[in-house]
JSON list of C-alpha atoms in Angstrom, two decimals:
[
{"chain": "A", "resi": 90, "resn": "UNK", "atom": "CA", "xyz": [0.00, 0.00, 0.00]},
{"chain": "A", "resi": 91, "resn": "UNK", "atom": "CA", "xyz": [2.17, 2.74, -1.45]},
{"chain": "A", "resi": 92, "resn": "UNK", "atom": "CA", "xyz": [4.12, 5.17, 0.75]},
{"chain": "A", "resi": 93, "resn": "UNK", "atom": "CA", "xyz": [3.84, 6.93, 4.08]},
{"chain": "A", "resi": 94, "resn": "UNK", "atom": "CA", "xyz": [5.78, 9.04, 6.57]},
{"chain": "A", "resi": 95, "resn": "UNK", "atom": "CA", "xyz": [5.74, 9.13, 10.39]},
{"chain": "A", "resi": 96, "resn": "UNK", "atom": "CA", "xyz": [7.37, 11.95, 12.37]},
{"chain": "A", "resi": 97, "resn": "UNK", "atom": "CA", "xyz": [8.08, 13.14, 15.89]},
{"chain": "A", "resi": 98, "resn": "UNK", "atom": "CA", "xyz": [8.66, 16.81, 16.72]},
{"chain": "A", "resi": 99, "resn": "UNK", "atom": "CA", "xyz": [9.49, 18.46, 20.03]},
{"chain": "A", "resi": 100, "resn": "UNK", "atom": "CA", "xyz": [8.43, 22.05, 20.55]},
{"chain": "A", "resi": 101, "resn": "UNK", "atom": "CA", "xyz": [7.65, 24.67, 23.20]},
{"chain": "A", "resi": 102, "resn": "UNK", "atom": "CA", "xyz": [4.04, 25.78, 23.57]},
{"chain": "A", "resi": 103, "resn": "UNK", "atom": "CA", "xyz": [2.80, 29.32, 24.21]},
{"chain": "A", "resi": 104, "resn": "UNK", "atom": "CA", "xyz": [3.08, 28.77, 27.97]},
{"chain": "A", "resi": 105, "resn": "UNK", "atom": "CA", "xyz": [6.75, 27.83, 27.65]},
{"chain": "A", "resi": 106, "resn": "UNK", "atom": "CA", "xyz": [6.17, 24.13, 28.34]},
{"chain": "A", "resi": 107, "resn": "UNK", "atom": "CA", "xyz": [7.91, 21.36, 26.40]},
{"chain": "A", "resi": 108, "resn": "UNK", "atom": "CA", "xyz": [5.57, 19.35, 24.16]},
{"chain": "A", "resi": 109, "resn": "UNK", "atom": "CA", "xyz": [5.80, 16.64, 21.51]},
{"chain": "A", "resi": 110, "resn": "UNK", "atom": "CA", "xyz": [3.68, 16.13, 18.41]},
{"chain": "A", "resi": 111, "resn": "UNK", "atom": "CA", "xyz": [3.41, 13.05, 16.24]},
{"chain": "A", "resi": 112, "resn": "UNK", "atom": "CA", "xyz": [2.21, 12.87, 12.65]},
{"chain": "A", "resi": 113, "resn": "UNK", "atom": "CA", "xyz": [1.58, 10.29, 9.96]},
{"chain": "A", "resi": 114, "resn": "UNK", "atom": "CA", "xyz": [0.57, 10.75, 6.31]},
{"chain": "A", "resi": 115, "resn": "UNK", "atom": "CA", "xyz": [-0.03, 8.26, 3.50]},
{"chain": "A", "resi": 116, "resn": "UNK", "atom": "CA", "xyz": [-1.20, 8.00, -0.10]},
{"chain": "A", "resi": 117, "resn": "UNK", "atom": "CA", "xyz": [-1.99, 5.04, -2.36]},
{"chain": "A", "resi": 118, "resn": "UNK", "atom": "CA", "xyz": [-3.64, 3.99, -5.62]},
{"chain": "A", "resi": 119, "resn": "UNK", "atom": "CA", "xyz": [-6.60, 2.46, -3.83]},
{"chain": "A", "resi": 120, "resn": "UNK", "atom": "CA", "xyz": [-9.60, 4.06, -2.07]},
{"chain": "A", "resi": 121, "resn": "UNK", "atom": "CA", "xyz": [-9.95, 4.58, 1.66]},
{"chain": "A", "resi": 122, "resn": "UNK", "atom": "CA", "xyz": [-6.33, 4.39, 2.83]},
{"chain": "A", "resi": 123, "resn": "UNK", "atom": "CA", "xyz": [-7.21, 6.53, 5.85]},
{"chain": "A", "resi": 124, "resn": "UNK", "atom": "CA", "xyz": [-9.27, 3.68, 7.31]},
{"chain": "A", "resi": 125, "resn": "UNK", "atom": "CA", "xyz": [-6.36, 1.22, 7.13]},
{"chain": "A", "resi": 126, "resn": "UNK", "atom": "CA", "xyz": [-2.90, 2.71, 7.42]},
{"chain": "A", "resi": 127, "resn": "UNK", "atom": "CA", "xyz": [-2.36, 5.74, 9.72]},
{"chain": "A", "resi": 128, "resn": "UNK", "atom": "CA", "xyz": [-2.47, 5.55, 13.50]},
{"chain": "A", "resi": 129, "resn": "UNK", "atom": "CA", "xyz": [-1.36, 8.17, 16.01]},
{"chain": "A", "resi": 130, "resn": "UNK", "atom": "CA", "xyz": [-1.77, 9.28, 19.60]},
{"chain": "A", "resi": 131, "resn": "UNK", "atom": "CA", "xyz": [-0.04, 11.72, 21.94]},
{"chain": "A", "resi": 132, "resn": "UNK", "atom": "CA", "xyz": [2.60, 9.00, 22.40]},
{"chain": "A", "resi": 133, "resn": "UNK", "atom": "CA", "xyz": [3.49, 8.00, 18.85]},
{"chain": "A", "resi": 134, "resn": "UNK", "atom": "CA", "xyz": [2.65, 7.46, 15.19]},
{"chain": "A", "resi": 135, "resn": "UNK", "atom": "CA", "xyz": [2.51, 4.23, 13.18]},
{"chain": "A", "resi": 136, "resn": "UNK", "atom": "CA", "xyz": [1.84, 3.27, 9.56]},
{"chain": "A", "resi": 137, "resn": "UNK", "atom": "CA", "xyz": [0.89, -0.28, 8.53]},
{"chain": "A", "resi": 138, "resn": "UNK", "atom": "CA", "xyz": [0.90, -1.10, 4.82]},
{"chain": "A", "resi": 139, "resn": "UNK", "atom": "CA", "xyz": [1.77, -3.49, 1.95]},
{"chain": "A", "resi": 140, "resn": "UNK", "atom": "CA", "xyz": [-0.53, -6.48, 2.59]},
{"chain": "A", "resi": 141, "resn": "UNK", "atom": "CA", "xyz": [-2.23, -4.54, 5.37]},
{"chain": "A", "resi": 142, "resn": "UNK", "atom": "CA", "xyz": [-2.82, -5.91, 8.83]},
{"chain": "A", "resi": 143, "resn": "UNK", "atom": "CA", "xyz": [-4.78, -3.12, 10.53]},
{"chain": "A", "resi": 144, "resn": "UNK", "atom": "CA", "xyz": [-4.23, -4.70, 13.94]},
{"chain": "A", "resi": 145, "resn": "UNK", "atom": "CA", "xyz": [-0.51, -3.94, 13.71]},
{"chain": "A", "resi": 146, "resn": "UNK", "atom": "CA", "xyz": [-1.36, -0.25, 13.76]},
{"chain": "A", "resi": 147, "resn": "UNK", "atom": "CA", "xyz": [-4.25, -0.40, 16.19]},
{"chain": "A", "resi": 148, "resn": "UNK", "atom": "CA", "xyz": [-2.54, -2.62, 18.74]},
{"chain": "A", "resi": 149, "resn": "UNK", "atom": "CA", "xyz": [0.82, -0.96, 18.16]},
{"chain": "A", "resi": 150, "resn": "UNK", "atom": "CA", "xyz": [-0.54, 2.39, 19.30]},
{"chain": "A", "resi": 151, "resn": "UNK", "atom": "CA", "xyz": [-2.27, 0.73, 22.24]},
{"chain": "A", "resi": 152, "resn": "UNK", "atom": "CA", "xyz": [1.01, -0.83, 23.34]},
{"chain": "A", "resi": 153, "resn": "UNK", "atom": "CA", "xyz": [2.89, 2.45, 22.96]},
{"chain": "A", "resi": 154, "resn": "UNK", "atom": "CA", "xyz": [0.17, 4.23, 24.95]},
{"chain": "A", "resi": 155, "resn": "UNK", "atom": "CA", "xyz": [0.66, 1.62, 27.66]},
{"chain": "A", "resi": 156, "resn": "UNK", "atom": "CA", "xyz": [4.33, 2.58, 27.90]},
{"chain": "A", "resi": 157, "resn": "UNK", "atom": "CA", "xyz": [6.00, -0.03, 25.71]},
{"chain": "A", "resi": 158, "resn": "UNK", "atom": "CA", "xyz": [8.84, 1.23, 23.49]},
{"chain": "A", "resi": 159, "resn": "UNK", "atom": "CA", "xyz": [7.83, 1.29, 19.85]},
{"chain": "A", "resi": 160, "resn": "UNK", "atom": "CA", "xyz": [10.54, -1.19, 18.82]},
{"chain": "A", "resi": 161, "resn": "UNK", "atom": "CA", "xyz": [9.39, -3.68, 21.44]},
{"chain": "A", "resi": 162, "resn": "UNK", "atom": "CA", "xyz": [5.71, -3.09, 20.65]},
{"chain": "A", "resi": 163, "resn": "UNK", "atom": "CA", "xyz": [6.00, -3.59, 16.90]},
{"chain": "A", "resi": 164, "resn": "UNK", "atom": "CA", "xyz": [8.54, -6.41, 17.09]},
{"chain": "A", "resi": 165, "resn": "UNK", "atom": "CA", "xyz": [6.17, -8.29, 19.39]},
{"chain": "A", "resi": 166, "resn": "UNK", "atom": "CA", "xyz": [3.27, -7.86, 16.98]},
{"chain": "A", "resi": 167, "resn": "UNK", "atom": "CA", "xyz": [5.28, -8.89, 13.93]},
{"chain": "A", "resi": 168, "resn": "UNK", "atom": "CA", "xyz": [6.63, -11.98, 15.70]},
{"chain": "A", "resi": 169, "resn": "UNK", "atom": "CA", "xyz": [3.05, -13.10, 16.28]},
{"chain": "A", "resi": 170, "resn": "UNK", "atom": "CA", "xyz": [1.95, -12.35, 12.69]},
{"chain": "A", "resi": 171, "resn": "UNK", "atom": "CA", "xyz": [2.11, -15.30, 10.28]},
{"chain": "A", "resi": 172, "resn": "UNK", "atom": "CA", "xyz": [2.03, -12.89, 7.34]},
{"chain": "A", "resi": 173, "resn": "UNK", "atom": "CA", "xyz": [4.83, -10.65, 8.57]},
{"chain": "A", "resi": 174, "resn": "UNK", "atom": "CA", "xyz": [6.96, -11.07, 5.44]},
{"chain": "A", "resi": 175, "resn": "UNK", "atom": "CA", "xyz": [4.15, -9.43, 3.43]},
{"chain": "A", "resi": 176, "resn": "UNK", "atom": "CA", "xyz": [3.96, -6.39, 5.72]},
{"chain": "A", "resi": 177, "resn": "UNK", "atom": "CA", "xyz": [5.52, -2.99, 5.96]},
{"chain": "A", "resi": 178, "resn": "UNK", "atom": "CA", "xyz": [5.37, -1.39, 9.39]},
{"chain": "A", "resi": 179, "resn": "UNK", "atom": "CA", "xyz": [7.07, 1.73, 10.67]},
{"chain": "A", "resi": 180, "resn": "UNK", "atom": "CA", "xyz": [6.69, 4.50, 13.20]},
{"chain": "A", "resi": 181, "resn": "UNK", "atom": "CA", "xyz": [8.01, 6.71, 15.97]},
{"chain": "A", "resi": 182, "resn": "UNK", "atom": "CA", "xyz": [7.41, 7.20, 19.67]},
{"chain": "A", "resi": 183, "resn": "UNK", "atom": "CA", "xyz": [8.79, 9.73, 22.15]},
{"chain": "A", "resi": 184, "resn": "UNK", "atom": "CA", "xyz": [12.26, 8.21, 22.14]},
{"chain": "A", "resi": 185, "resn": "UNK", "atom": "CA", "xyz": [12.80, 5.96, 19.14]},
{"chain": "A", "resi": 186, "resn": "UNK", "atom": "CA", "xyz": [11.95, 4.84, 15.63]},
{"chain": "A", "resi": 187, "resn": "UNK", "atom": "CA", "xyz": [11.08, 1.52, 14.00]},
{"chain": "A", "resi": 188, "resn": "UNK", "atom": "CA", "xyz": [11.09, 0.32, 10.38]},
{"chain": "A", "resi": 189, "resn": "UNK", "atom": "CA", "xyz": [10.29, -3.06, 8.87]},
{"chain": "A", "resi": 190, "resn": "UNK", "atom": "CA", "xyz": [9.77, -4.25, 5.29]},
{"chain": "A", "resi": 191, "resn": "UNK", "atom": "CA", "xyz": [9.07, -7.94, 4.83]},
{"chain": "A", "resi": 192, "resn": "UNK", "atom": "CA", "xyz": [10.97, -9.86, 2.17]},
{"chain": "A", "resi": 193, "resn": "UNK", "atom": "CA", "xyz": [7.75, -10.69, 0.31]},
{"chain": "A", "resi": 194, "resn": "UNK", "atom": "CA", "xyz": [6.62, -7.08, -0.22]},
{"chain": "A", "resi": 195, "resn": "UNK", "atom": "CA", "xyz": [6.18, -6.07, -3.87]},
{"chain": "A", "resi": 196, "resn": "UNK", "atom": "CA", "xyz": [8.88, -3.95, -5.48]},
{"chain": "A", "resi": 197, "resn": "UNK", "atom": "CA", "xyz": [10.08, -1.44, -5.48]},
{"chain": "A", "resi": 198, "resn": "UNK", "atom": "CA", "xyz": [9.84, -1.49, -1.73]},
{"chain": "A", "resi": 199, "resn": "UNK", "atom": "CA", "xyz": [11.98, -0.18, 1.08]},
{"chain": "A", "resi": 200, "resn": "UNK", "atom": "CA", "xyz": [12.24, 2.28, 3.94]},
{"chain": "A", "resi": 201, "resn": "UNK", "atom": "CA", "xyz": [14.36, 5.08, 5.40]},
{"chain": "A", "resi": 202, "resn": "UNK", "atom": "CA", "xyz": [14.65, 6.50, 8.90]},
{"chain": "A", "resi": 203, "resn": "UNK", "atom": "CA", "xyz": [16.22, 9.50, 10.55]},
{"chain": "A", "resi": 204, "resn": "UNK", "atom": "CA", "xyz": [16.42, 10.86, 14.06]},
{"chain": "A", "resi": 205, "resn": "UNK", "atom": "CA", "xyz": [12.79, 11.98, 14.09]},
{"chain": "A", "resi": 206, "resn": "UNK", "atom": "CA", "xyz": [11.10, 10.31, 11.12]},
{"chain": "A", "resi": 207, "resn": "UNK", "atom": "CA", "xyz": [10.47, 7.10, 9.20]},
{"chain": "A", "resi": 208, "resn": "UNK", "atom": "CA", "xyz": [9.36, 6.67, 5.59]},
{"chain": "A", "resi": 209, "resn": "UNK", "atom": "CA", "xyz": [8.36, 3.45, 3.82]},
{"chain": "A", "resi": 210, "resn": "UNK", "atom": "CA", "xyz": [6.81, 2.41, 0.54]},
{"chain": "A", "resi": 211, "resn": "UNK", "atom": "CA", "xyz": [6.04, -0.52, -1.71]},
{"chain": "A", "resi": 212, "resn": "UNK", "atom": "CA", "xyz": [4.85, -0.96, -5.30]},
{"chain": "A", "resi": 213, "resn": "UNK", "atom": "CA", "xyz": [6.69, 2.26, -6.08]},
{"chain": "A", "resi": 214, "resn": "UNK", "atom": "CA", "xyz": [8.26, 3.52, -9.28]},
{"chain": "A", "resi": 215, "resn": "UNK", "atom": "CA", "xyz": [11.61, 3.52, -7.48]},
{"chain": "A", "resi": 216, "resn": "UNK", "atom": "CA", "xyz": [13.66, 4.30, -4.39]},
{"chain": "A", "resi": 217, "resn": "UNK", "atom": "CA", "xyz": [13.56, 8.04, -5.13]},
{"chain": "A", "resi": 218, "resn": "UNK", "atom": "CA", "xyz": [9.93, 8.17, -3.96]},
{"chain": "A", "resi": 219, "resn": "UNK", "atom": "CA", "xyz": [11.01, 7.35, -0.41]},
{"chain": "A", "resi": 220, "resn": "UNK", "atom": "CA", "xyz": [14.19, 9.42, -0.67]},
{"chain": "A", "resi": 221, "resn": "UNK", "atom": "CA", "xyz": [12.38, 12.56, -1.82]},
{"chain": "A", "resi": 222, "resn": "UNK", "atom": "CA", "xyz": [9.60, 12.20, 0.74]},
{"chain": "A", "resi": 223, "resn": "UNK", "atom": "CA", "xyz": [12.21, 12.08, 3.49]},
{"chain": "A", "resi": 224, "resn": "UNK", "atom": "CA", "xyz": [14.27, 14.90, 2.01]},
{"chain": "A", "resi": 225, "resn": "UNK", "atom": "CA", "xyz": [11.29, 17.24, 1.76]},
{"chain": "A", "resi": 226, "resn": "UNK", "atom": "CA", "xyz": [10.40, 16.62, 5.38]},
{"chain": "A", "resi": 227, "resn": "UNK", "atom": "CA", "xyz": [13.98, 17.08, 6.65]},
{"chain": "A", "resi": 228, "resn": "UNK", "atom": "CA", "xyz": [14.42, 20.36, 4.80]},
{"chain": "A", "resi": 229, "resn": "UNK", "atom": "CA", "xyz": [11.27, 21.80, 6.38]},
{"chain": "A", "resi": 230, "resn": "UNK", "atom": "CA", "xyz": [11.45, 20.11, 9.77]},
{"chain": "A", "resi": 231, "resn": "UNK", "atom": "CA", "xyz": [12.13, 23.39, 11.60]},
{"chain": "A", "resi": 232, "resn": "UNK", "atom": "CA", "xyz": [9.58, 25.38, 9.64]},
{"chain": "A", "resi": 233, "resn": "UNK", "atom": "CA", "xyz": [6.95, 27.24, 11.68]},
{"chain": "A", "resi": 234, "resn": "UNK", "atom": "CA", "xyz": [4.12, 25.97, 9.48]},
{"chain": "A", "resi": 235, "resn": "UNK", "atom": "CA", "xyz": [1.76, 23.35, 10.96]},
{"chain": "A", "resi": 236, "resn": "UNK", "atom": "CA", "xyz": [3.01, 19.78, 10.74]},
{"chain": "A", "resi": 237, "resn": "UNK", "atom": "CA", "xyz": [-0.06, 18.73, 8.74]},
{"chain": "A", "resi": 238, "resn": "UNK", "atom": "CA", "xyz": [0.89, 21.13, 5.95]},
{"chain": "A", "resi": 239, "resn": "UNK", "atom": "CA", "xyz": [4.49, 19.92, 5.89]},
{"chain": "A", "resi": 240, "resn": "UNK", "atom": "CA", "xyz": [3.36, 16.29, 5.79]},
{"chain": "A", "resi": 241, "resn": "UNK", "atom": "CA", "xyz": [1.33, 17.05, 2.66]},
{"chain": "A", "resi": 242, "resn": "UNK", "atom": "CA", "xyz": [4.43, 18.64, 1.14]},
{"chain": "A", "resi": 243, "resn": "UNK", "atom": "CA", "xyz": [6.42, 15.48, 1.91]},
{"chain": "A", "resi": 244, "resn": "UNK", "atom": "CA", "xyz": [3.81, 13.29, 0.21]},
{"chain": "A", "resi": 245, "resn": "UNK", "atom": "CA", "xyz": [3.77, 15.67, -2.76]},
{"chain": "A", "resi": 246, "resn": "UNK", "atom": "CA", "xyz": [7.53, 15.30, -3.18]},
{"chain": "A", "resi": 247, "resn": "UNK", "atom": "CA", "xyz": [7.28, 11.52, -3.28]},
{"chain": "A", "resi": 248, "resn": "UNK", "atom": "CA", "xyz": [4.26, 11.63, -5.57]},
{"chain": "A", "resi": 249, "resn": "UNK", "atom": "CA", "xyz": [6.16, 13.87, -8.00]},
{"chain": "A", "resi": 250, "resn": "UNK", "atom": "CA", "xyz": [8.81, 11.15, -8.25]},
{"chain": "A", "resi": 251, "resn": "UNK", "atom": "CA", "xyz": [6.20, 8.70, -9.51]},
{"chain": "A", "resi": 252, "resn": "UNK", "atom": "CA", "xyz": [4.69, 7.35, -6.29]},
{"chain": "A", "resi": 253, "resn": "UNK", "atom": "CA", "xyz": [2.68, 4.16, -6.69]},
{"chain": "A", "resi": 254, "resn": "UNK", "atom": "CA", "xyz": [3.59, 2.49, -10.00]},
{"chain": "A", "resi": 255, "resn": "UNK", "atom": "CA", "xyz": [0.12, 1.01, -10.65]},
{"chain": "A", "resi": 256, "resn": "UNK", "atom": "CA", "xyz": [-0.99, 3.66, -13.14]},
{"chain": "A", "resi": 257, "resn": "UNK", "atom": "CA", "xyz": [-3.90, 1.50, -14.29]},
{"chain": "A", "resi": 258, "resn": "UNK", "atom": "CA", "xyz": [-5.54, 2.09, -10.88]},
{"chain": "A", "resi": 259, "resn": "UNK", "atom": "CA", "xyz": [-6.99, 5.59, -11.23]},
{"chain": "A", "resi": 260, "resn": "UNK", "atom": "CA", "xyz": [-8.95, 5.72, -7.94]},
{"chain": "A", "resi": 261, "resn": "UNK", "atom": "CA", "xyz": [-6.57, 6.96, -5.25]},
{"chain": "A", "resi": 262, "resn": "UNK", "atom": "CA", "xyz": [-6.66, 8.20, -1.65]},
{"chain": "A", "resi": 263, "resn": "UNK", "atom": "CA", "xyz": [-4.60, 10.03, 0.95]},
{"chain": "A", "resi": 264, "resn": "UNK", "atom": "CA", "xyz": [-4.79, 10.80, 4.66]},
{"chain": "A", "resi": 265, "resn": "UNK", "atom": "CA", "xyz": [-2.98, 12.52, 7.50]},
{"chain": "A", "resi": 266, "resn": "UNK", "atom": "CA", "xyz": [-3.22, 12.46, 11.28]},
{"chain": "A", "resi": 267, "resn": "UNK", "atom": "CA", "xyz": [-1.43, 14.66, 13.84]},
{"chain": "A", "resi": 268, "resn": "UNK", "atom": "CA", "xyz": [-1.59, 14.31, 17.63]},
{"chain": "A", "resi": 269, "resn": "UNK", "atom": "CA", "xyz": [0.17, 16.24, 20.40]},
{"chain": "A", "resi": 270, "resn": "UNK", "atom": "CA", "xyz": [0.89, 16.09, 24.11]},
{"chain": "A", "resi": 271, "resn": "UNK", "atom": "CA", "xyz": [-0.44, 19.64, 24.40]},
{"chain": "A", "resi": 272, "resn": "UNK", "atom": "CA", "xyz": [-3.90, 19.83, 25.96]},
{"chain": "A", "resi": 273, "resn": "UNK", "atom": "CA", "xyz": [-5.62, 22.04, 23.39]},
{"chain": "A", "resi": 274, "resn": "UNK", "atom": "CA", "xyz": [-9.04, 23.42, 24.24]},
{"chain": "A", "resi": 275, "resn": "UNK", "atom": "CA", "xyz": [-10.04, 22.77, 20.62]},
{"chain": "A", "resi": 276, "resn": "UNK", "atom": "CA", "xyz": [-8.36, 20.38, 18.19]},
{"chain": "A", "resi": 277, "resn": "UNK", "atom": "CA", "xyz": [-7.62, 21.95, 14.78]},
{"chain": "A", "resi": 278, "resn": "UNK", "atom": "CA", "xyz": [-9.77, 20.37, 12.07]},
{"chain": "A", "resi": 279, "resn": "UNK", "atom": "CA", "xyz": [-6.76, 20.16, 9.75]},
{"chain": "A", "resi": 280, "resn": "UNK", "atom": "CA", "xyz": [-4.96, 17.63, 11.96]},
{"chain": "A", "resi": 281, "resn": "UNK", "atom": "CA", "xyz": [-7.16, 14.69, 10.95]},
{"chain": "A", "resi": 282, "resn": "UNK", "atom": "CA", "xyz": [-7.99, 14.60, 7.24]},
{"chain": "A", "resi": 283, "resn": "UNK", "atom": "CA", "xyz": [-8.88, 11.95, 4.66]},
{"chain": "A", "resi": 284, "resn": "UNK", "atom": "CA", "xyz": [-9.52, 11.96, 0.93]},
{"chain": "A", "resi": 285, "resn": "UNK", "atom": "CA", "xyz": [-11.09, 8.57, 0.32]},
{"chain": "A", "resi": 286, "resn": "UNK", "atom": "CA", "xyz": [-11.62, 8.36, -3.45]},
{"chain": "A", "resi": 287, "resn": "UNK", "atom": "CA", "xyz": [-10.14, 10.71, -6.04]},
{"chain": "A", "resi": 288, "resn": "UNK", "atom": "CA", "xyz": [-7.84, 10.84, -9.05]},
{"chain": "A", "resi": 289, "resn": "UNK", "atom": "CA", "xyz": [-5.78, 13.69, -7.55]},
{"chain": "A", "resi": 290, "resn": "UNK", "atom": "CA", "xyz": [-5.08, 12.69, -3.92]},
{"chain": "A", "resi": 291, "resn": "UNK", "atom": "CA", "xyz": [-2.36, 15.18, -3.01]},
{"chain": "A", "resi": 292, "resn": "UNK", "atom": "CA", "xyz": [-4.15, 18.13, -4.61]},
{"chain": "A", "resi": 293, "resn": "UNK", "atom": "CA", "xyz": [-7.39, 17.20, -2.88]},
{"chain": "A", "resi": 294, "resn": "UNK", "atom": "CA", "xyz": [-5.74, 16.59, 0.48]},
{"chain": "A", "resi": 295, "resn": "UNK", "atom": "CA", "xyz": [-4.11, 20.02, 0.27]},
{"chain": "A", "resi": 296, "resn": "UNK", "atom": "CA", "xyz": [-7.44, 21.63, -0.61]},
{"chain": "A", "resi": 297, "resn": "UNK", "atom": "CA", "xyz": [-9.10, 19.84, 2.31]},
{"chain": "A", "resi": 298, "resn": "UNK", "atom": "CA", "xyz": [-6.32, 21.09, 4.60]},
{"chain": "A", "resi": 299, "resn": "UNK", "atom": "CA", "xyz": [-6.74, 24.69, 3.44]},
{"chain": "A", "resi": 300, "resn": "UNK", "atom": "CA", "xyz": [-10.52, 24.61, 3.78]},
{"chain": "A", "resi": 301, "resn": "UNK", "atom": "CA", "xyz": [-10.29, 22.95, 7.19]},
{"chain": "A", "resi": 302, "resn": "UNK", "atom": "CA", "xyz": [-7.85, 25.62, 8.32]},
{"chain": "A", "resi": 303, "resn": "UNK", "atom": "CA", "xyz": [-10.21, 28.36, 7.18]},
{"chain": "A", "resi": 304, "resn": "UNK", "atom": "CA", "xyz": [-13.10, 26.63, 8.92]},
{"chain": "A", "resi": 305, "resn": "UNK", "atom": "CA", "xyz": [-11.16, 26.24, 12.14]},
{"chain": "A", "resi": 306, "resn": "UNK", "atom": "CA", "xyz": [-10.15, 29.90, 12.16]},
{"chain": "A", "resi": 307, "resn": "UNK", "atom": "CA", "xyz": [-13.75, 30.98, 11.53]},
{"chain": "A", "resi": 308, "resn": "UNK", "atom": "CA", "xyz": [-15.06, 28.73, 14.30]},
{"chain": "A", "resi": 309, "resn": "UNK", "atom": "CA", "xyz": [-12.50, 30.04, 16.80]},
{"chain": "A", "resi": 310, "resn": "UNK", "atom": "CA", "xyz": [-13.33, 33.64, 15.86]},
{"chain": "A", "resi": 311, "resn": "UNK", "atom": "CA", "xyz": [-17.03, 33.00, 16.33]},
{"chain": "A", "resi": 312, "resn": "UNK", "atom": "CA", "xyz": [-16.46, 31.26, 19.65]},
{"chain": "A", "resi": 313, "resn": "UNK", "atom": "CA", "xyz": [-14.29, 34.09, 20.98]},
{"chain": "A", "resi": 314, "resn": "UNK", "atom": "CA", "xyz": [-16.81, 36.73, 19.85]},
{"chain": "A", "resi": 315, "resn": "UNK", "atom": "CA", "xyz": [-19.64, 34.88, 21.60]},
{"chain": "A", "resi": 316, "resn": "UNK", "atom": "CA", "xyz": [-17.55, 34.53, 24.76]},
{"chain": "A", "resi": 317, "resn": "UNK", "atom": "CA", "xyz": [-16.65, 38.23, 24.75]},
{"chain": "A", "resi": 318, "resn": "UNK", "atom": "CA", "xyz": [-20.30, 39.14, 24.32]},
{"chain": "A", "resi": 319, "resn": "UNK", "atom": "CA", "xyz": [-21.31, 36.89, 27.22]},
{"chain": "A", "resi": 320, "resn": "UNK", "atom": "CA", "xyz": [-18.62, 38.44, 29.46]},
{"chain": "A", "resi": 321, "resn": "UNK", "atom": "CA", "xyz": [-19.61, 42.02, 28.63]}
]
């Protein structure tokens, strides 16, 4: 199931407190990837793909939330999975990273990891899809823009390199999910987005992000105006 990226970022919130955010984004030449691949919580981010086993993502996040290191959590799940050699599984937690590509994944397949990110893909036009996805993220890692926007840029870079090689499959999808340790009063709409069936997944995901951002800003403005009126 095509290619995805998981990231961890540490930052300081407006109160001066240290926080961590986790993000995952994915695109493929099949519909509904957002229901299968990306998983995230305030403790980590995981992507499960190739011959997908959704439980690797669902249980992986549960184990990480329970305090298990991501390497231990995902190794344990893969060791119990009879189809492990058909899987790709990768992710990050607060302290580490994990990448796995089974020997029976369809080529081109492979993965890359850095200090704060992992990228993996299968059925790709070539290694450059993973390389460019990772490069785009690294070059903008310290950017002040929201992580969701930068994850879309990373997917776009990989997509521009050819992405999924199955050009005969015109129905595509994309998704992103961002979680943070910061206790926000309201969660930005643009941190959890899916485009389930389209021929232009990156373009549509970016449009959804922009519209969600506008909607979030309008909702916050309305809420603050109503609160000010009630206090006056």
